[in-house]
Amino acid sequence: MKLIATALIAAGMLTAAPAMASLDLAKKSNCMSCHTVDKKLVGPSYKDVAAKYAGKADAAKTLAAKVKAGGKGNWGEVPMPPNANVKDADIETLVKWVLAGAK
């Protein structure tokens, strides 16, 4: 019984790790200066981004390009600066996390 409980706890920790890693990556990449998970700050919330792009086949590719290059006009007049210093692999991880609801 103790072995089963330990296995379940370990499994739960493994499934939670990617979300925490992505939140930490968002903080490290300075994303959280303008965005939050569930409410508008300077830019849209990650939940709003996920809702806007839900069901779009090219969403990850489109968002990754926008994150890298920056832009203006998609969510209002405040521009998003380019994120040229963030590694492409990190951008892909962050975009997947955001599209999954930033959970």
PDB file of N, CA, C and O in Angstrom, residues 17 28 45 56 76:
ATOM      1  N   ALA A  17       5.264  18.878 -13.232  1.00  0.00           N
ATOM      2  CA  ALA A  17       6.555  19.485 -13.523  1.00  0.00           C
ATOM      3  C   ALA A  17       6.577  20.320 -14.791  1.00  0.00           C
ATOM      4  O   ALA A  17       7.107  21.425 -14.778  1.00  0.00           O
ATOM      5  N   LYS A  28      11.545  33.628 -16.291  1.00  0.00           N
ATOM      6  CA  LYS A  28      12.953  33.786 -16.695  1.00  0.00           C
ATOM      7  C   LYS A  28      13.070  34.555 -18.011  1.00  0.00           C
ATOM      8  O   LYS A  28      13.993  35.343 -18.191  1.00  0.00           O
ATOM      9  N   SER A  45      -4.061  38.042 -21.212  1.00  0.00           N
ATOM     10  CA  SER A  45      -3.763  36.897 -20.353  1.00  0.00           C
ATOM     11  C   SER A  45      -3.481  35.688 -21.234  1.00  0.00           C
ATOM     12  O   SER A  45      -3.918  35.621 -22.389  1.00  0.00           O
ATOM     13  N   LYS A  56      -7.179  26.309 -34.009  1.00  0.00           N
ATOM     14  CA  LYS A  56      -6.467  26.737 -35.217  1.00  0.00           C
ATOM     15  C   LYS A  56      -5.239  25.855 -35.410  1.00  0.00           C
ATOM     16  O   LYS A  56      -4.377  25.777 -34.533  1.00  0.00           O
ATOM     17  N   GLY A  76      -4.503  45.274 -29.353  1.00  0.00           N
ATOM     18  CA  GLY A  76      -4.595  46.679 -28.990  1.00  0.00           C
ATOM     19  C   GLY A  76      -3.394  47.439 -29.505  1.00  0.00           C
ATOM     20  O   GLY A  76      -2.618  46.939 -30.333  1.00  0.00           O
TER      21      GLY A  76
END
